[in-house]
Amino acid sequence: SLLNNQITETSSFVSNVSRHDVPQQKEVCSTSQFCRWLLITCCLFTAVSIILPMALVVGDNEPIEAQNDCILEKSNKSSILQECRCYNRISRVDSDTLSSFNILSTIHNAIGISNLSSEELVSCDNAGAIAGLEMVRMNSTSIDHFVLLVLYQKLGGMNWINQEGWFTDIPVCEWFGIRCRGDEVVGLNLTNNNIVGELPIELTWLTSLEMIVVSLNDYLEGTIHSEMKRLQNLTDLRLGDTGLQGSIPSELGDMSRLLYLDMAYTSVNSTLPTEIGTLFNMEYFDVSGTFLSGTLPTELLKLTKIRTLFASNCLITGTILSEIGSMYTLTDLDLASNRFDFSTLPSGIWMLTNLVSLKLSETSLIGPITFESLSQPSNLQRLILGGNGLTGTVPTEIGLLTNLKTASLNGNLLGGVLPSEIGSCGNLTTLDLNNCELTGLLPTELAQLTFLNRLYLHGNRNLKGNLEDFCSSLDDFIPFKQRDSHAYKVDASSVVCSCCDYELSHNK
């Protein structure tokens, strides 16, 4: 209407000019040839002057000031993302693109989800529209391509630390973090890449995925989709150190090929679903540092291939599974710092013949350390049982753990004499027995521990002895300049040790 009004005004202006301002042309204008030419010229000039500014108006009809690096090509199929970056809207969707937009319908119908409406095609907030229109521009019909474009838009791709290849004409398989087998996307690795937002449900359409790694992204939010069960080929799922929250969906139990599952240091706040026991191929499971609560389900015992089980610093109650010895494939077990009921150390735990690291500190353990079959875990390198209520003595069988490197039994009620068999642990680098109730003389066999660079014996008021032989052997293996005296602590009034840092607070 604005254009019609302007044309009418221009026609009137031309008529007035022909009648009054240039009477000498009246005869010529009577033939209508010159007037028609002048009228057409004026109309064209007016149309350009009105339509061009209108084409660059968005929002509240305010002119767009496009930057120099945002000048788009005249082609109607220029990059959709570039239009959004420049003008904050999809400003030029031509009829050919609209008619070709049935690509989205094809993709969505293939997976049972309805098409987007055409009214949504101008919004840069609509990741599906941006992805679909960009695919039209690139003549692509790949579901993988579509999903990755949606992923980029919904997870703040423009602010990623590394976004090499994304939303360009480079083949998808060459984009940063993407691994392919043939033309199929089988791996997504965006760890520590500043991704922000919630994982889109569209990610579950990549049914060939074998690996998803999005750990170390603090601003990755939302919950773990129950629809993840669609990813039947997934073997590696790493979600740790993110802002994910909510419950662990029981549907994860349907992902039978899963080998590696990491949800550590997230805000997951549910109990462990019993369906976890159906993941028979699981080798690595980590939920440390979460708000996981309730008891450990006995279904965990069905994980006959599990090698690493981490669930420390949670809110788990109940007791440590008494039949844990049946998980004979375990090499690393960490259940430290939970709210377990007071209970004794399960005797079957020493039947874990492949165990390398055992961490059960601050788990309300009571009673003696009974090594009924101590010769079995001969591969054990880390024994962390501090901060409990263990009683009795340090068992003499500890000398059978010849591969032991770290022994932390601090903060328990262990008394009696430190056994001389400790000298057989020739690979020991850390021995922490502080704040126990040890008595008697320290064994001279401590001098045999030539790799020992951490010795904590303070807080044992009735412990006596002379560690000068130990200090002498220490000089041969750890030069004085490289030695940290704070790493060797004893009580001043009871133990002679020229290479130790004396703790005076315990001798008041």
Protein backbone atom coordinates (compact mmCIF):
# COMPACT_ATOMS: atom_id res chain seq x y z
CA SER A 1 0.00 0.00 0.00
CA LEU A 2 2.90 2.32 0.77
CA LEU A 3 4.31 1.64 -2.66
CA ASN A 4 0.93 2.28 -4.36
CA ASN A 5 0.55 5.58 -2.51
CA GLN A 6 4.01 6.62 -3.59
CA ILE A 7 3.28 5.70 -7.21
CA THR A 8 0.05 7.74 -7.11
CA GLU A 9 1.89 10.73 -5.68
CA THR A 10 4.59 10.39 -8.30
CA SER A 11 2.01 10.22 -11.10
CA SER A 12 0.35 13.36 -9.77
CA PHE A 13 3.72 15.08 -9.55
CA VAL A 14 4.57 14.18 -13.15
CA SER A 15 1.17 15.41 -14.34
CA ASN A 16 1.65 18.73 -12.58
CA VAL A 17 5.11 19.12 -14.00
CA SER A 18 3.84 18.44 -17.53
CA ARG A 19 0.97 20.91 -17.19
CA HIS A 20 2.58 23.81 -15.35
CA ASP A 21 6.34 23.67 -15.09
CA VAL A 22 7.32 22.74 -18.66
CA PRO A 23 4.58 23.99 -20.95
CA GLN A 24 6.93 23.80 -23.90
CA GLN A 25 6.68 20.00 -23.70
CA LYS A 26 2.87 19.94 -23.66
CA GLU A 27 2.63 18.90 -27.26
CA VAL A 28 5.17 16.16 -26.77
CA CYS A 29 3.43 14.91 -23.62
CA SER A 30 0.18 14.76 -25.40
CA THR A 31 1.60 11.85 -27.32
CA SER A 32 2.18 10.16 -23.87
CA GLN A 33 5.56 8.75 -24.86
CA PHE A 34 7.80 11.05 -22.83
CA CYS A 35 5.41 11.08 -19.86
CA ARG A 36 5.25 7.31 -19.73
CA TRP A 37 9.04 7.12 -19.79
CA LEU A 38 9.37 9.69 -17.00
CA LEU A 39 6.67 8.01 -14.92
CA ILE A 40 8.33 4.58 -15.18
CA THR A 41 11.72 6.00 -14.21
CA CYS A 42 10.30 7.76 -11.16
CA CYS A 43 8.39 4.65 -10.09
CA LEU A 44 11.47 2.45 -10.32
CA PHE A 45 13.53 4.93 -8.32
CA THR A 46 10.80 5.12 -5.68
CA ALA A 47 10.44 1.35 -5.45
CA VAL A 48 14.16 0.84 -4.89
CA SER A 49 14.31 3.59 -2.30
CA ILE A 50 11.42 2.01 -0.33
CA ILE A 51 11.84 -1.75 -0.75
CA LEU A 52 15.61 -1.93 -0.14
CA PRO A 53 15.45 -0.38 3.35
CA MET A 54 12.40 -2.54 4.12
CA ALA A 55 14.36 -5.68 3.22
CA LEU A 56 16.87 -4.85 5.95
CA VAL A 57 14.38 -4.25 8.75
CA VAL A 58 13.80 -6.73 11.58
CA GLY A 59 12.24 -6.71 15.04
CA ASP A 60 10.51 -3.39 15.60
CA ASN A 61 11.16 -2.13 12.06
CA GLU A 62 14.55 -0.73 12.99
CA PRO A 63 17.20 -0.71 10.24
CA ILE A 64 19.88 -3.39 10.48
CA GLU A 65 23.45 -2.25 10.61
CA ALA A 66 25.31 -5.21 9.17
CA GLN A 67 29.04 -5.29 9.87
CA ASN A 68 31.56 -5.49 7.04
CA ASP A 69 32.25 -9.16 7.78
CA CYS A 70 28.52 -9.86 7.67
CA ILE A 71 27.84 -8.78 4.10
CA LEU A 72 25.99 -11.69 2.54
CA GLU A 73 26.03 -12.86 -1.03
CA LYS A 74 23.04 -11.98 -3.16
CA SER A 75 22.18 -15.66 -3.43
CA ASN A 76 18.98 -16.57 -1.60
CA LYS A 77 20.73 -19.70 -0.33
CA SER A 78 23.53 -18.05 1.64
CA SER A 79 24.47 -19.62 4.97
CA ILE A 80 21.49 -19.63 7.33
CA LEU A 81 23.78 -19.42 10.35
CA GLN A 82 25.54 -16.44 8.80
CA GLU A 83 22.20 -14.65 8.43
CA CYS A 84 21.49 -15.28 12.09
CA ARG A 85 24.90 -14.02 13.08
CA CYS A 86 24.47 -10.87 11.01
CA TYR A 87 20.79 -10.01 11.41
CA ASN A 88 19.52 -12.18 14.29
CA ARG A 89 16.86 -13.69 12.06
CA ILE A 90 16.52 -15.78 8.93
CA SER A 91 15.69 -12.84 6.70
CA ARG A 92 15.70 -14.34 3.21
CA VAL A 93 13.86 -17.60 2.79
CA ASP A 94 12.98 -17.71 -0.89
CA SER A 95 10.13 -19.70 -2.36
CA ASP A 96 12.47 -22.34 -3.76
CA THR A 97 13.88 -22.99 -0.30
CA LEU A 98 10.42 -23.12 1.22
CA SER A 99 9.25 -25.61 -1.37
CA SER A 100 12.38 -27.69 -0.74
CA PHE A 101 11.86 -27.65 3.01
CA ASN A 102 10.10 -31.00 2.82
CA ILE A 103 13.56 -32.40 3.57
CA LEU A 104 12.67 -31.85 7.23
CA SER A 105 9.42 -33.67 6.75
CA THR A 106 11.33 -36.58 5.25
CA ILE A 107 13.82 -36.67 8.13
CA HIS A 108 11.20 -36.29 10.84
CA ASN A 109 8.84 -38.83 9.36
CA ALA A 110 11.68 -41.34 9.24
CA ILE A 111 11.82 -41.26 13.01
CA GLY A 112 8.20 -40.63 13.82
CA ILE A 113 8.34 -36.94 14.71
CA SER A 114 6.12 -34.32 13.11
CA ASN A 115 7.45 -31.62 10.83
CA LEU A 116 8.12 -28.05 11.86
CA SER A 117 5.55 -25.47 10.77
CA SER A 118 6.53 -22.99 8.07
CA GLU A 119 5.81 -20.11 10.46
CA GLU A 120 8.84 -21.13 12.52
CA LEU A 121 11.32 -20.80 9.67
CA VAL A 122 12.37 -17.21 10.34
CA SER A 123 13.42 -17.63 13.99
CA CYS A 124 17.09 -18.05 14.88
CA ASP A 125 15.93 -19.64 18.15
CA ASN A 126 14.62 -22.62 16.21
CA ALA A 127 17.56 -24.99 15.89
CA GLY A 128 15.54 -27.40 13.73
CA ALA A 129 14.67 -24.69 11.24
CA ILE A 130 18.27 -23.52 10.99
CA ALA A 131 19.51 -27.07 10.51
CA GLY A 132 16.85 -27.90 7.94
CA LEU A 133 17.35 -24.76 5.87
CA GLU A 134 21.11 -25.17 5.94
CA MET A 135 20.72 -28.72 4.68
CA VAL A 136 18.54 -27.47 1.82
CA ARG A 137 21.31 -25.05 0.93
CA MET A 138 23.85 -27.90 0.96
CA ASN A 139 21.55 -30.38 -0.81
CA SER A 140 22.01 -32.85 2.08
CA THR A 141 19.50 -35.48 3.22
CA SER A 142 21.60 -37.05 6.00
CA ILE A 143 19.93 -37.49 9.38
CA ASP A 144 23.40 -37.41 10.98
CA HIS A 145 24.09 -34.06 9.35
CA PHE A 146 20.77 -32.64 10.53
CA VAL A 147 21.26 -33.81 14.14
CA LEU A 148 24.77 -32.35 14.37
CA LEU A 149 23.54 -28.99 13.08
CA VAL A 150 20.82 -29.01 15.73
CA LEU A 151 23.39 -30.00 18.36
CA TYR A 152 25.65 -27.11 17.37
CA GLN A 153 22.85 -24.60 17.60
CA LYS A 154 21.34 -25.84 20.87
CA LEU A 155 24.67 -26.18 22.69
CA GLY A 156 26.02 -22.71 21.87
CA GLY A 157 28.35 -23.86 19.13
CA MET A 158 29.41 -20.32 18.23
CA ASN A 159 31.10 -20.08 21.65
CA TRP A 160 32.82 -23.47 21.65
CA ILE A 161 36.54 -23.53 22.28
CA ASN A 162 37.01 -25.64 19.16
CA GLN A 163 34.36 -25.58 16.44
CA GLU A 164 36.55 -26.40 13.48
CA GLY A 165 34.50 -27.53 10.49
CA TRP A 166 31.09 -27.18 12.14
CA PHE A 167 28.40 -25.48 10.04
CA THR A 168 30.66 -25.30 7.01
CA ASP A 169 30.71 -27.12 3.69
CA ILE A 170 33.46 -29.42 5.00
CA PRO A 171 32.26 -33.05 5.20
CA VAL A 172 30.72 -33.91 8.57
CA CYS A 173 33.32 -36.59 9.24
CA GLU A 174 36.01 -33.88 9.24
CA TRP A 175 34.33 -31.74 11.89
CA PHE A 176 36.06 -31.40 15.25
CA GLY A 177 35.13 -34.17 17.66
CA ILE A 178 33.37 -36.34 15.08
CA ARG A 179 34.47 -39.89 14.31
CA CYS A 180 32.99 -41.82 11.42
CA ARG A 181 33.00 -45.29 10.01
CA GLY A 182 32.33 -44.90 6.34
CA ASP A 183 29.67 -42.20 6.12
CA GLU A 184 28.11 -42.99 9.51
CA VAL A 185 28.83 -40.90 12.60
CA VAL A 186 29.93 -43.34 15.34
CA GLY A 187 31.70 -41.00 17.78
CA LEU A 188 31.10 -37.59 19.37
CA ASN A 189 33.81 -36.11 21.61
CA LEU A 190 33.27 -32.54 22.84
CA THR A 191 35.00 -32.86 26.20
CA ASN A 192 36.08 -29.59 27.84
CA ASN A 193 34.76 -27.52 24.93
CA ASN A 194 32.52 -24.94 26.69
CA ILE A 195 29.27 -26.48 25.54
CA VAL A 196 26.28 -24.79 27.13
CA GLY A 197 22.67 -25.96 27.40
CA GLU A 198 20.87 -29.30 27.44
CA LEU A 199 21.66 -32.31 25.30
CA PRO A 200 18.96 -32.27 22.59
CA ILE A 201 16.68 -35.27 22.24
CA GLU A 202 17.72 -35.35 18.57
CA LEU A 203 21.06 -36.79 19.69
CA THR A 204 19.30 -40.12 20.24
CA TRP A 205 18.56 -40.27 16.51
CA LEU A 206 22.23 -41.02 15.81
CA THR A 207 21.63 -44.73 16.24
CA SER A 208 25.09 -45.69 14.99
CA LEU A 209 26.81 -43.83 17.81
CA GLU A 210 29.28 -45.91 19.79
CA MET A 211 30.81 -43.10 21.87
CA ILE A 212 29.52 -39.89 23.49
CA VAL A 213 32.05 -37.88 25.47
CA VAL A 214 30.84 -34.52 26.81
CA SER A 215 32.62 -34.50 30.18
CA LEU A 216 34.30 -31.44 31.73
CA ASN A 217 31.63 -29.00 30.55
CA ASP A 218 30.34 -27.18 33.63
CA TYR A 219 27.41 -25.55 31.84
CA LEU A 220 26.00 -28.69 30.28
CA GLU A 221 22.67 -28.94 32.06
CA GLY A 222 19.40 -30.84 32.10
CA THR A 223 18.78 -34.51 32.77
CA ILE A 224 19.89 -37.78 31.22
CA HIS A 225 17.26 -38.64 28.60
CA SER A 226 15.48 -41.95 29.01
CA GLU A 227 15.46 -42.01 25.19
CA MET A 228 19.18 -42.78 25.34
CA LYS A 229 18.03 -46.39 25.21
CA ARG A 230 17.70 -45.92 21.43
CA LEU A 231 21.48 -45.90 21.19
CA GLN A 232 21.86 -49.65 21.17
CA ASN A 233 25.37 -49.48 19.70
CA LEU A 234 26.73 -47.19 22.41
CA THR A 235 29.71 -48.60 24.32
CA ASP A 236 31.18 -45.43 25.85
CA LEU A 237 29.10 -42.76 27.63
CA ARG A 238 31.01 -40.05 29.52
CA LEU A 239 28.95 -37.35 31.23
CA GLY A 240 31.20 -36.60 34.23
CA ASP A 241 32.08 -33.16 35.58
CA THR A 242 29.03 -31.47 34.09
CA GLY A 243 25.90 -29.78 35.43
CA LEU A 244 23.63 -32.72 34.65
CA GLN A 245 21.08 -33.51 37.35
CA GLY A 246 18.01 -35.61 38.06
CA SER A 247 17.75 -39.36 38.29
CA ILE A 248 19.63 -42.15 36.57
CA PRO A 249 17.01 -43.48 34.14
CA SER A 250 16.27 -47.17 34.48
CA GLU A 251 16.19 -47.32 30.66
CA LEU A 252 20.00 -47.22 30.66
CA GLY A 253 19.72 -50.90 31.49
CA ASP A 254 18.58 -51.48 27.91
CA MET A 255 21.96 -50.34 26.53
CA SER A 256 23.39 -53.83 26.61
CA ARG A 257 26.65 -52.99 24.81
CA LEU A 258 27.72 -50.30 27.26
CA LEU A 259 31.28 -50.81 28.52
CA TYR A 260 32.12 -47.43 30.02
CA LEU A 261 29.69 -45.24 32.00
CA ASP A 262 30.90 -42.09 33.75
CA MET A 263 28.51 -39.76 35.61
CA ALA A 264 30.99 -38.64 38.28
CA TYR A 265 30.78 -35.18 39.85
CA THR A 266 27.38 -34.32 38.46
CA SER A 267 24.22 -33.45 40.39
CA VAL A 268 22.59 -36.82 39.79
CA ASN A 269 20.42 -37.36 42.86
CA SER A 270 18.65 -40.70 42.72
CA THR A 271 19.16 -44.24 43.88
CA LEU A 272 21.01 -46.68 41.68
CA PRO A 273 18.38 -48.46 39.56
CA THR A 274 18.37 -52.24 39.77
CA GLU A 275 18.38 -52.36 35.96
CA ILE A 276 22.07 -51.46 36.14
CA GLY A 277 22.62 -55.17 36.72
CA THR A 278 21.58 -55.94 33.13
CA LEU A 279 24.65 -54.18 31.74
CA PHE A 280 26.55 -57.44 31.61
CA ASN A 281 29.36 -56.03 29.47
CA MET A 282 30.13 -53.08 31.75
CA GLU A 283 33.80 -52.69 32.61
CA TYR A 284 33.94 -49.16 34.04
CA PHE A 285 31.30 -47.47 36.21
CA ASP A 286 31.83 -44.15 38.03
CA VAL A 287 29.22 -42.19 39.99
CA SER A 288 31.64 -40.58 42.48
CA GLY A 289 30.85 -37.15 43.84
CA THR A 290 27.13 -37.32 43.07
CA PHE A 291 24.06 -37.24 45.31
CA LEU A 292 23.48 -40.93 44.77
CA SER A 293 21.59 -42.30 47.78
CA GLY A 294 19.98 -45.50 49.04
CA THR A 295 21.68 -48.86 49.26
CA LEU A 296 23.87 -50.64 46.74
CA PRO A 297 21.57 -53.03 44.84
CA THR A 298 22.61 -56.66 44.86
CA GLU A 299 22.14 -56.60 41.08
CA LEU A 300 25.62 -55.04 40.91
CA LEU A 301 26.95 -58.54 41.57
CA LYS A 302 25.73 -59.50 38.08
CA LEU A 303 28.36 -57.26 36.47
CA THR A 304 30.74 -60.13 35.90
CA LYS A 305 33.06 -58.13 33.64
CA ILE A 306 33.36 -55.02 35.82
CA ARG A 307 36.93 -53.85 36.40
CA THR A 308 36.45 -50.37 37.88
CA LEU A 309 33.69 -49.44 40.33
CA PHE A 310 33.81 -45.91 41.77
CA ALA A 311 31.06 -44.59 44.03
CA SER A 312 32.94 -42.45 46.56
CA ASN A 313 31.72 -39.21 48.14
CA CYS A 314 28.04 -40.03 47.74
CA LEU A 315 25.15 -40.50 50.18
CA ILE A 316 24.99 -44.29 50.00
CA THR A 317 23.64 -46.10 53.06
CA GLY A 318 23.28 -49.73 54.12
CA THR A 319 26.35 -51.95 54.05
CA ILE A 320 29.06 -52.91 51.62
CA LEU A 321 27.82 -55.91 49.66
CA SER A 322 28.81 -59.01 51.65
CA GLU A 323 29.22 -61.07 48.48
CA ILE A 324 31.41 -58.53 46.74
CA GLY A 325 34.09 -61.21 46.45
CA SER A 326 32.13 -62.70 43.55
CA MET A 327 33.06 -59.67 41.41
CA TYR A 328 36.38 -61.31 40.71
CA THR A 329 37.20 -59.10 37.69
CA LEU A 330 37.46 -55.96 39.87
CA THR A 331 40.81 -54.17 39.80
CA ASP A 332 39.76 -50.81 41.30
CA LEU A 333 37.12 -50.43 44.02
CA ASP A 334 36.43 -47.06 45.64
CA LEU A 335 33.45 -46.66 47.98
CA ALA A 336 35.08 -44.12 50.30
CA SER A 337 33.23 -41.34 52.16
CA ASN A 338 29.68 -42.65 52.22
CA ARG A 339 27.06 -43.10 54.95
CA PHE A 340 27.25 -46.85 55.34
CA ASP A 341 25.93 -48.48 58.49
CA PHE A 342 28.54 -49.71 60.98
CA SER A 343 29.74 -53.07 59.73
CA THR A 344 32.84 -55.21 59.50
CA LEU A 345 35.03 -55.46 56.45
CA PRO A 346 33.56 -58.18 54.18
CA SER A 347 35.93 -61.11 54.36
CA GLY A 348 35.19 -62.00 50.75
CA ILE A 349 36.87 -58.81 49.61
CA TRP A 350 40.24 -60.52 49.90
CA MET A 351 39.11 -63.05 47.30
CA LEU A 352 39.32 -60.35 44.61
CA THR A 353 42.47 -61.75 43.08
CA ASN A 354 42.85 -58.99 40.49
CA LEU A 355 42.39 -56.10 42.93
CA VAL A 356 44.98 -53.33 42.53
CA SER A 357 43.34 -50.51 44.48
CA LEU A 358 40.96 -50.73 47.45
CA LYS A 359 39.62 -47.49 48.93
CA LEU A 360 37.15 -47.81 51.81
CA SER A 361 38.11 -44.86 54.00
CA GLU A 362 35.33 -43.21 56.02
CA THR A 363 32.83 -45.99 55.46
CA SER A 364 31.96 -46.73 59.13
CA LEU A 365 33.95 -49.97 59.19
CA ILE A 366 34.43 -51.53 62.59
CA GLY A 367 36.07 -54.66 63.98
CA PRO A 368 39.46 -56.18 63.16
CA ILE A 369 41.21 -56.45 59.83
CA THR A 370 41.02 -60.16 59.18
CA PHE A 371 42.94 -61.38 56.17
CA GLU A 372 41.66 -64.91 55.89
CA SER A 373 43.13 -65.36 52.44
CA LEU A 374 45.61 -62.54 52.27
CA SER A 375 47.80 -64.36 49.78
CA GLN A 376 45.06 -63.98 47.19
CA PRO A 377 45.15 -60.20 46.42
CA SER A 378 48.86 -60.27 45.66
CA ASN A 379 48.44 -57.53 43.04
CA LEU A 380 47.18 -55.00 45.59
CA GLN A 381 49.07 -51.71 45.37
CA ARG A 382 46.79 -49.27 47.26
CA LEU A 383 45.07 -50.11 50.56
CA ILE A 384 43.13 -47.11 51.89
CA LEU A 385 41.12 -47.85 55.05
CA GLY A 386 41.60 -44.63 57.05
CA GLY A 387 39.00 -42.79 59.09
CA ASN A 388 37.07 -45.83 60.31
CA GLY A 389 36.67 -47.62 63.63
CA LEU A 390 38.85 -50.63 62.87
CA THR A 391 40.21 -52.35 65.97
CA GLY A 392 42.78 -55.00 66.79
CA THR A 393 46.29 -54.87 65.39
CA VAL A 394 47.92 -54.42 62.02
CA PRO A 395 47.97 -58.06 60.88
CA THR A 396 51.30 -59.75 60.27
CA GLU A 397 49.97 -61.00 56.94
CA ILE A 398 50.42 -57.50 55.55
CA GLY A 399 53.95 -58.56 54.67
CA LEU A 400 52.51 -60.84 51.98
CA LEU A 401 51.40 -57.81 49.96
CA THR A 402 54.74 -57.44 48.23
CA ASN A 403 53.35 -55.13 45.52
CA LEU A 404 51.80 -52.71 48.03
CA LYS A 405 52.80 -49.07 47.41
CA THR A 406 50.35 -47.16 49.62
CA ALA A 407 48.98 -48.28 52.98
CA SER A 408 46.75 -45.75 54.76
CA LEU A 409 45.29 -47.09 58.00
CA ASN A 410 45.25 -43.75 59.82
CA GLY A 411 42.49 -42.60 62.12
CA ASN A 412 41.52 -46.06 63.36
CA LEU A 413 41.67 -47.77 66.76
CA LEU A 414 44.48 -50.10 65.74
CA GLY A 415 46.79 -50.87 68.65
CA GLY A 416 49.63 -53.17 69.57
CA VAL A 417 53.02 -53.34 67.94
CA LEU A 418 53.65 -52.59 64.29
CA PRO A 419 54.67 -56.01 62.91
CA SER A 420 58.18 -56.52 61.63
CA GLU A 421 56.67 -58.11 58.51
CA ILE A 422 56.03 -54.59 57.24
CA GLY A 423 59.63 -54.66 56.07
CA SER A 424 58.67 -57.21 53.40
CA CYS A 425 56.58 -54.59 51.57
CA GLY A 426 59.61 -53.53 49.58
CA ASN A 427 57.64 -51.37 47.12
CA LEU A 428 55.94 -49.28 49.81
CA THR A 429 56.13 -45.53 49.17
CA THR A 430 53.50 -44.30 51.66
CA LEU A 431 52.77 -45.65 55.14
CA ASP A 432 50.18 -43.69 57.08
CA LEU A 433 49.42 -44.86 60.62
CA ASN A 434 48.87 -41.50 62.28
CA ASN A 435 46.30 -41.07 65.03
CA CYS A 436 46.01 -44.76 65.86
CA GLU A 437 46.84 -46.45 69.17
CA LEU A 438 50.09 -48.21 68.31
CA THR A 439 52.40 -49.12 71.19
CA GLY A 440 55.82 -50.64 71.72
CA LEU A 441 59.00 -50.30 69.72
CA LEU A 442 59.06 -49.54 66.03
CA PRO A 443 60.50 -52.47 64.05
CA THR A 444 64.02 -51.97 62.74
CA GLU A 445 62.79 -53.55 59.48
CA LEU A 446 61.44 -50.13 58.50
CA ALA A 447 64.97 -49.44 57.27
CA GLN A 448 64.34 -51.97 54.50
CA LEU A 449 61.67 -49.74 52.94
CA THR A 450 64.05 -47.92 50.65
CA PHE A 451 61.29 -46.44 48.46
CA LEU A 452 59.35 -44.98 51.38
CA ASN A 453 58.84 -41.24 50.86
CA ARG A 454 55.80 -40.76 53.13
CA LEU A 455 55.83 -42.00 56.74
CA TYR A 456 53.23 -40.76 59.20
CA LEU A 457 53.37 -42.17 62.74
CA HIS A 458 52.37 -39.13 64.80
CA GLY A 459 49.45 -39.31 67.19
CA ASN A 460 50.54 -42.67 68.62
CA ARG A 461 51.57 -41.48 72.09
CA ASN A 462 52.82 -44.81 73.35
CA LEU A 463 54.89 -45.63 70.29
CA LYS A 464 58.63 -45.60 70.89
CA GLY A 465 61.75 -46.41 68.98
CA ASN A 466 64.71 -45.20 67.00
CA LEU A 467 64.53 -44.52 63.29
CA GLU A 468 68.15 -43.53 62.76
CA ASP A 469 68.80 -46.68 60.73
CA PHE A 470 65.84 -45.68 58.57
CA CYS A 471 67.24 -42.16 58.17
CA SER A 472 70.62 -43.57 57.17
CA SER A 473 69.11 -45.80 54.50
CA LEU A 474 67.01 -42.88 53.38
CA ASP A 475 70.14 -40.85 52.67
CA ASP A 476 71.28 -43.51 50.22
CA PHE A 477 68.09 -43.38 48.15
CA ILE A 478 66.59 -39.92 48.62
CA PRO A 479 69.18 -37.10 48.75
CA PHE A 480 68.63 -34.58 51.54
CA LYS A 481 68.00 -31.71 49.10
CA GLN A 482 65.18 -33.67 47.45
CA ARG A 483 63.62 -34.75 50.72
CA ASP A 484 60.51 -33.20 52.24
CA SER A 485 60.92 -33.52 56.01
CA HIS A 486 57.18 -32.91 56.44
CA ALA A 487 56.64 -36.27 54.76
CA TYR A 488 58.14 -38.07 57.80
CA LYS A 489 56.22 -37.28 60.96
CA VAL A 490 56.62 -38.73 64.45
CA ASP A 491 55.99 -37.60 68.05
CA ALA A 492 58.95 -35.79 69.57
CA SER A 493 58.90 -37.34 73.01
CA SER A 494 58.71 -40.97 71.96
CA VAL A 495 60.57 -41.56 68.70
CA VAL A 496 64.12 -40.59 67.78
CA CYS A 497 64.28 -39.59 64.11
CA SER A 498 66.72 -36.99 62.79
CA CYS A 499 65.09 -37.02 59.36
CA CYS A 500 61.54 -36.53 60.63
CA ASP A 501 59.30 -33.57 61.27
CA TYR A 502 58.26 -33.69 64.94
CA GLU A 503 54.64 -33.24 65.88
CA LEU A 504 54.62 -31.51 69.27
CA SER A 505 50.89 -31.07 69.65
CA HIS A 506 50.39 -34.67 70.69
CA ASN A 507 52.84 -34.49 73.59
CA LYS A 508 51.22 -31.89 75.80
